[in-house]
């Protein structure tokens, strides 16, 4: 059985990335291909600005994935697309149900509880997901309500919402090979958390910081589930813009300076580049501001250094030198930079690094969707056309048993021989002239019957009298064939070969013989007078 395959597309401010992975029987991912296109300001703060340009970029990513050796000749028929951006946030929600008597809590009742929690939401955003936080059955707190018994059921949820325009622009994208109903949306921060956070970090409490190019998402986990989520419109690209404005350099050069010369440590060793100290000044100032905003969001969540165990840092901004140390010093929490999980297998060399955590997280989220497979099976190969030499065919043993043309003609001639011999024997006997009192005058005379297979018959009779005679003598059931007229001799021959009618020939012959006998009787009659004629 061929393993399931998942295709994921990440649409971010700095890049558009796609990946394909196979899901093994044990659920482990084997990444088959990863492709990436740099961003061109068509996506700002996680929201698509130019629908046509982004659609073209995504279709180009899909074509590259389909042309990779591990994927070809299969094609992409469905995929998973990330959902995030500046407008993504989480809102707490509660709901309660009371039953007429004690009963078992089922999955349908939990879904109904989630629906009741969304009814009280007031806002101009779309509700994208409901994350259960805690259930209370008969006022007793439980992590999973399904399977318990009680008369009352309460639930606390984190309701994830995003701006309507963000979701609408994603729905407006046009793909060449993927239909809109075959696109699954996955909330990016939740997918990343499921990939990089350990069960202990979720239980003891941690803050997951996704430091991107233009946005930074702060997610707080406590007691094994999501407790807070917010997105701030600040990212590592602000540092790049500061270097461009301050040093008068291009964006590519500023990005290179940021990653090679920039440092947040005071008293860092001097660099041979004369711009090193100035670069460090810009980097420290902007990175300190971003870290302060991250700390502020953690405090707004209701948690602090005493209630959380650590901070887990992911995203492109996490590659900034010494940013993890600076963030930990300001938040007074240990900071761990996330690494690619060891159980993920890469068949693409050079891709097993932290920079691809985002696309692998989406692939893992798609693998958890039941019965989702994103690649179509390859079409069966058509047999190649091979030109056959006629001389080789004559000498080939495979054609030795084929019947020659002369033998087929001889066999066809033998099939007609019994009928032809019978007619010749009948024609050899003496012919008895008909008389006026002969009761069998209109009977079929086989002596002069011609072989209809050798000469096409003529419809209509002599001067049309044959047809008139048929109308008088032919049975009713034979009228349909008797009055059938053909427009040409070719049609007549075709009808003769496809549907021979010996009875029609006999009826026509009887009419002609009867007419001939009448003329004979008239001319031999004694009352015949030339003058009257």
CSV table of N, CA, C and O in Angstrom, one decimal, residues 193 196-209 218-223 225-228 298 301 303-304 307-312 333-334 336:
chain,number,residue,atom,x,y,z
A,193,UNK,N,3.4,24.7,17.5
A,193,UNK,CA,3.4,24.3,18.9
A,193,UNK,C,3.3,22.7,19.0
A,193,UNK,O,4.0,22.1,19.8
A,196,UNK,N,7.0,21.4,18.0
A,196,UNK,CA,8.3,21.7,18.8
A,196,UNK,C,8.1,21.6,20.3
A,196,UNK,O,9.1,21.5,21.0
A,197,UNK,N,6.9,21.7,20.8
A,197,UNK,CA,6.7,21.7,22.3
A,197,UNK,C,6.6,20.3,22.8
A,197,UNK,O,5.9,19.5,22.2
A,198,UNK,N,7.3,20.1,23.9
A,198,UNK,CA,7.2,18.8,24.6
A,198,UNK,C,6.0,18.7,25.5
A,198,UNK,O,5.5,19.8,26.0
A,199,UNK,N,5.5,17.5,25.9
A,199,UNK,CA,4.4,17.5,26.8
A,199,UNK,C,4.7,18.1,28.2
A,199,UNK,O,3.8,18.8,28.8
A,200,UNK,N,5.9,18.0,28.6
A,200,UNK,CA,6.3,18.7,29.9
A,200,UNK,C,6.2,20.2,29.8
A,200,UNK,O,5.8,20.9,30.8
A,201,UNK,N,6.7,20.8,28.7
A,201,UNK,CA,6.6,22.2,28.5
A,201,UNK,C,5.2,22.7,28.5
A,201,UNK,O,4.9,23.8,29.0
A,202,UNK,N,4.3,21.9,27.9
A,202,UNK,CA,2.9,22.3,27.9
A,202,UNK,C,2.3,22.3,29.3
A,202,UNK,O,1.5,23.1,29.6
A,203,UNK,N,2.7,21.3,30.0
A,203,UNK,CA,2.1,21.1,31.3
A,203,UNK,C,2.6,22.1,32.3
A,203,UNK,O,1.8,22.7,33.1
A,204,UNK,N,3.9,22.3,32.4
A,204,UNK,CA,4.5,23.2,33.4
A,204,UNK,C,4.3,24.7,33.0
A,204,UNK,O,4.3,25.5,33.9
A,205,UNK,N,4.1,24.9,31.7
A,205,UNK,CA,3.9,26.3,31.3
A,205,UNK,C,5.1,26.8,30.5
A,205,UNK,O,6.2,26.8,31.0
A,206,UNK,N,4.8,27.4,29.3
A,206,UNK,CA,5.9,28.0,28.5
A,206,UNK,C,5.2,29.0,27.6
A,206,UNK,O,4.0,28.9,27.3
A,207,UNK,N,6.1,29.8,27.0
A,207,UNK,CA,5.7,30.8,26.0
A,207,UNK,C,6.4,30.5,24.7
A,207,UNK,O,7.6,30.4,24.7
A,208,UNK,N,5.6,30.2,23.7
A,208,UNK,CA,6.1,30.0,22.3
A,208,UNK,C,6.1,31.3,21.6
A,208,UNK,O,5.1,31.9,21.3
A,209,UNK,N,7.3,31.7,21.2
A,209,UNK,CA,7.5,33.0,20.5
A,209,UNK,C,7.9,32.7,19.0
A,209,UNK,O,9.0,32.2,18.8
A,218,UNK,N,2.9,35.4,20.0
A,218,UNK,CA,3.2,34.9,21.4
A,218,UNK,C,2.1,34.0,21.8
A,218,UNK,O,0.9,34.4,21.9
A,219,UNK,N,2.4,32.7,22.1
A,219,UNK,CA,1.4,31.7,22.5
A,219,UNK,C,1.8,31.2,23.9
A,219,UNK,O,3.0,30.8,24.0
A,220,UNK,N,0.9,31.2,24.8
A,220,UNK,CA,1.2,30.8,26.2
A,220,UNK,C,0.5,29.4,26.4
A,220,UNK,O,-0.7,29.4,26.2
A,221,UNK,N,1.2,28.4,26.9
A,221,UNK,CA,0.6,27.1,27.2
A,221,UNK,C,0.8,26.8,28.7
A,221,UNK,O,1.8,27.1,29.2
A,222,UNK,N,-0.3,26.3,29.2
A,222,UNK,CA,-0.3,26.0,30.7
A,222,UNK,C,-1.3,24.9,30.9
A,222,UNK,O,-2.4,24.8,30.3
A,223,UNK,N,-0.9,24.0,31.8
A,223,UNK,CA,-1.8,22.8,32.1
A,223,UNK,C,-2.1,22.0,30.9
A,223,UNK,O,-3.2,21.4,30.7
A,225,UNK,N,-2.5,22.9,27.7
A,225,UNK,CA,-3.4,23.4,26.6
A,225,UNK,C,-3.1,24.9,26.4
A,225,UNK,O,-2.4,25.5,27.2
A,226,UNK,N,-3.6,25.4,25.3
A,226,UNK,CA,-3.4,26.8,25.0
A,226,UNK,C,-4.1,27.7,26.0
A,226,UNK,O,-5.3,27.5,26.3
A,227,UNK,N,-3.4,28.7,26.5
A,227,UNK,CA,-4.0,29.7,27.5
A,227,UNK,C,-4.1,31.1,27.0
A,227,UNK,O,-4.8,31.9,27.5
A,228,UNK,N,-3.3,31.4,26.0
A,228,UNK,CA,-3.2,32.8,25.5
A,228,UNK,C,-2.5,32.8,24.1
A,228,UNK,O,-1.6,32.0,23.8
A,298,UNK,N,3.4,38.6,27.4
A,298,UNK,CA,3.3,37.5,28.4
A,298,UNK,C,2.7,38.0,29.7
A,298,UNK,O,1.9,37.3,30.3
A,301,UNK,N,-1.1,38.1,29.4
A,301,UNK,CA,-1.7,36.8,29.5
A,301,UNK,C,-2.0,36.4,30.9
A,301,UNK,O,-2.8,35.4,31.1
A,303,UNK,N,0.3,35.5,33.1
A,303,UNK,CA,1.4,34.6,33.6
A,303,UNK,C,2.7,35.5,33.7
A,303,UNK,O,2.8,36.5,33.0
A,304,UNK,N,3.6,35.0,34.5
A,304,UNK,CA,4.9,35.6,34.6
A,304,UNK,C,6.0,34.6,34.8
A,304,UNK,O,5.8,33.4,34.5
A,307,UNK,N,5.2,31.6,37.0
A,307,UNK,CA,4.2,30.6,36.6
A,307,UNK,C,4.6,29.9,35.3
A,307,UNK,O,4.0,28.9,34.9
A,308,UNK,N,5.6,30.4,34.6
A,308,UNK,CA,6.1,29.7,33.4
A,308,UNK,C,7.5,29.1,33.6
A,308,UNK,O,8.3,29.7,34.4
A,309,UNK,N,7.8,28.1,32.8
A,309,UNK,CA,9.1,27.4,33.0
A,309,UNK,C,10.1,27.9,32.0
A,309,UNK,O,11.3,28.0,32.3
A,310,UNK,N,9.7,28.3,30.8
A,310,UNK,CA,10.7,28.7,29.8
A,310,UNK,C,10.0,29.4,28.6
A,310,UNK,O,8.8,29.4,28.5
A,311,UNK,N,10.8,29.9,27.7
A,311,UNK,CA,10.4,30.4,26.4
A,311,UNK,C,11.0,29.6,25.3
A,311,UNK,O,12.2,29.3,25.4
A,312,UNK,N,10.2,29.3,24.3
A,312,UNK,CA,10.7,28.5,23.2
A,312,UNK,C,10.6,29.5,22.0
A,312,UNK,O,9.5,30.0,21.7
A,333,UNK,N,13.6,34.5,32.0
A,333,UNK,CA,13.2,33.1,31.8
A,333,UNK,C,14.2,32.5,30.9
A,333,UNK,O,14.8,33.2,30.0
A,334,UNK,N,14.5,31.2,31.1
A,334,UNK,CA,15.4,30.5,30.1
A,334,UNK,C,14.7,30.4,28.8
A,334,UNK,O,13.5,30.2,28.7
A,336,UNK,N,14.9,28.7,24.9
A,336,UNK,CA,15.3,27.6,24.1
A,336,UNK,C,15.0,27.8,22.7
A,336,UNK,O,13.8,28.1,22.3
